[in-house]
Amino acid sequence: MTGPRALGGALTACLVLLAREGRALPRENELQVHMILVAGQARLDLEPALVRDAEVEAYLEGVLCRLVRDQARTATLQLTVRVMDATTSNAFSLPDGGVYVTAGLLASLDDEAQLATLLGHEISHALARDSLREARSLDRSAIVAMATLGIGLVPAFAWYAGASRDREREADARGIRLMATAGYDVREAARMFEHLGELSREEDVSEPGWMGDHPRIAERVDAARKAAAAFPASGTEVGAERYRAAMVPVLRRAGRLALAAGRMERAERTARALLTAAPQDPSGWVLLGDVARLGTAGLAEAADRYRRALALDPACAEARRALGLTLLRAGDREGARTALARYLELRPDAVDRAFTEADLKALEGPPP
Amino acid sequence: MNRTVLAMAAVAIAAGCAGEQTPHLLAAGGARSYPPGFTVELPPDWIRVESKEGLRATRDGFRMQDLRVAAAPAYPPRARWPGLKGGLPEEWAEQLVAQLDSRLRDPHVLEIRPATLSGAAGYRCRYSWRSESGLRYLGEQITAVVGETAWSIGYTAPARHYYELDLPVFERAVATFRLAPATAR
């Protein structure tokens, strides 16, 4: 997959195309701006940098619709939510109501109320036409400079959205109002911002990049707590179980992306969340085993985790293979042979069949 | 006289065209931390670009064929996967597969099998992906860990026409790749 950078490239390309043709975004005709950005979104939706899952998208869009059902401008918006194939924390919205959020950010949230806070913030920008107002004032030379420097999605959209800190504060407040009005427990809003702070610390950045124009996290947490106090009659709905159940495909992908990026703590946390959401799904234990085997927990711990995956599903080929390699490294030749042979039975067309056959042949002879 | 000169010129040109492929030698040590030194045979008409990571070579441009020799510390202090230390070649291949999956567009791993590089045990991975314009590419990478260094030699080209055309150059480069004596410890 190409990651969110390519997504930014798609919309940036629309802007650059205009610039190269000697045209800036039309400043006067809002409909024209809208149509250009809608065309950009159509390109974005074809990007393989998205995790396309109809059930996940339907769930996310359901929450989004619930947030804005009483808003007058809703009829003019195309309410869609797309999941970006990235482990980093990132989210943005387009003027027509399209919201984009990374798998990593979704995986970090605990419940639907926190999701509602995030979506409420993003859709507030569309409801207030923030990015349209900014797009109309775009400077053509800045677009060209952005493209020339190869600036990707995160800063490009932070810049493109151009949302000033004041507008971000407004979007935070509007988003919290939306989620409170929809019946969610408004106390979860502060927790969502705390998660953002935790992610930014993990990613070793002062604040998540997409929030370059956003108020500081601590300020947002404080504001969310004050807002909670201002909505004493808000609902109590949190929706933790419902959220986790809906996010199972996202958790699987986010965990793998975190592992690929070497973010072992995040991968482990995501795998644990996956196990909570789907306790009978062996993929959570396989991911935990990989984190142990490729991280620092050690081979014995890894083997134990793979065995727990196999206890849930003895036909889990990934667990058989990984257990075989783990036992091979640990010197358990018989255990390795059994696991690898079973792996090939389960997956006769495995891409690494030649490798596994070579391992099995070596295991037939005396130890080296 | 003219005939003699022409004949000599023809012999010289023919010798140049059909002669031995030029070994590429990067000196050990020096300003480069990596790679410490290797030799590999490449066609003399290929463009070569050296960098601190290694060597890139192409005949028509890197989008048409891209042959790379690269070296990197196998166990850097902040390794993504510290558990790979002492790992099996197929586990090193997992690292490449994870990178392909998170970085390329529409990636597919076609085969992973054992391989050697300069006599060291490693893996060979064949994969495909699509460019932003939708063009399908094929790639090969062979990696082996020698001492504290992960050595790789890779080749990518558009699947249609170029891949098969220049694959023999890659195979020749793999067969002739040698680590400098001071490196191969």
mmCIF file of N, CA and C in Angstrom, chain A residues 55 59 104 123 138 146 218 220 233 276 321:
data_model
loop_
_atom_site.group_PDB
_atom_site.id
_atom_site.type_symbol
_atom_site.label_atom_id
_atom_site.label_comp_id
_atom_site.label_asym_id
_atom_site.label_seq_id
_atom_site.Cartn_x
_atom_site.Cartn_y
_atom_site.Cartn_z
ATOM 1 N N GLU A 55 -18.568 -2.797 5.354
ATOM 2 C CA GLU A 55 -19.217 -2.819 6.674
ATOM 3 C C GLU A 55 -18.619 -1.769 7.594
ATOM 4 N N TYR A 59 -20.638 1.482 9.097
ATOM 5 C CA TYR A 59 -20.712 1.778 10.530
ATOM 6 C C TYR A 59 -20.253 3.217 10.800
ATOM 7 N N GLY A 104 -4.642 3.685 12.074
ATOM 8 C CA GLY A 104 -3.936 3.795 13.357
ATOM 9 C C GLY A 104 -4.699 4.629 14.363
ATOM 10 N N ILE A 123 -16.441 16.882 10.738
ATOM 11 C CA ILE A 123 -17.601 17.295 9.951
ATOM 12 C C ILE A 123 -17.968 18.745 10.258
ATOM 13 N N LEU A 138 -6.650 30.512 -1.760
ATOM 14 C CA LEU A 138 -5.367 29.859 -2.032
ATOM 15 C C LEU A 138 -4.511 30.709 -2.952
ATOM 16 N N MET A 146 4.330 23.851 -2.963
ATOM 17 C CA MET A 146 3.981 22.662 -2.200
ATOM 18 C C MET A 146 4.256 21.412 -3.026
ATOM 19 N N ALA A 218 -2.995 19.623 25.361
ATOM 20 C CA ALA A 218 -3.394 19.865 26.752
ATOM 21 C C ALA A 218 -4.538 20.869 26.816
ATOM 22 N N ARG A 220 -6.746 21.335 24.496
ATOM 23 C CA ARG A 220 -7.964 20.712 23.967
ATOM 24 C C ARG A 220 -8.584 19.772 25.009
ATOM 25 N N ALA A 233 -26.526 17.495 31.067
ATOM 26 C CA ALA A 233 -27.660 16.640 30.701
ATOM 27 C C ALA A 233 -27.387 15.821 29.448
ATOM 28 N N THR A 276 -9.865 -8.496 22.516
ATOM 29 C CA THR A 276 -11.053 -8.091 23.279
ATOM 30 C C THR A 276 -12.274 -8.048 22.369
ATOM 31 N N ARG A 321 3.060 -21.865 10.611
ATOM 32 C CA ARG A 321 4.346 -21.481 10.040
ATOM 33 C C ARG A 321 5.202 -20.741 11.079
#
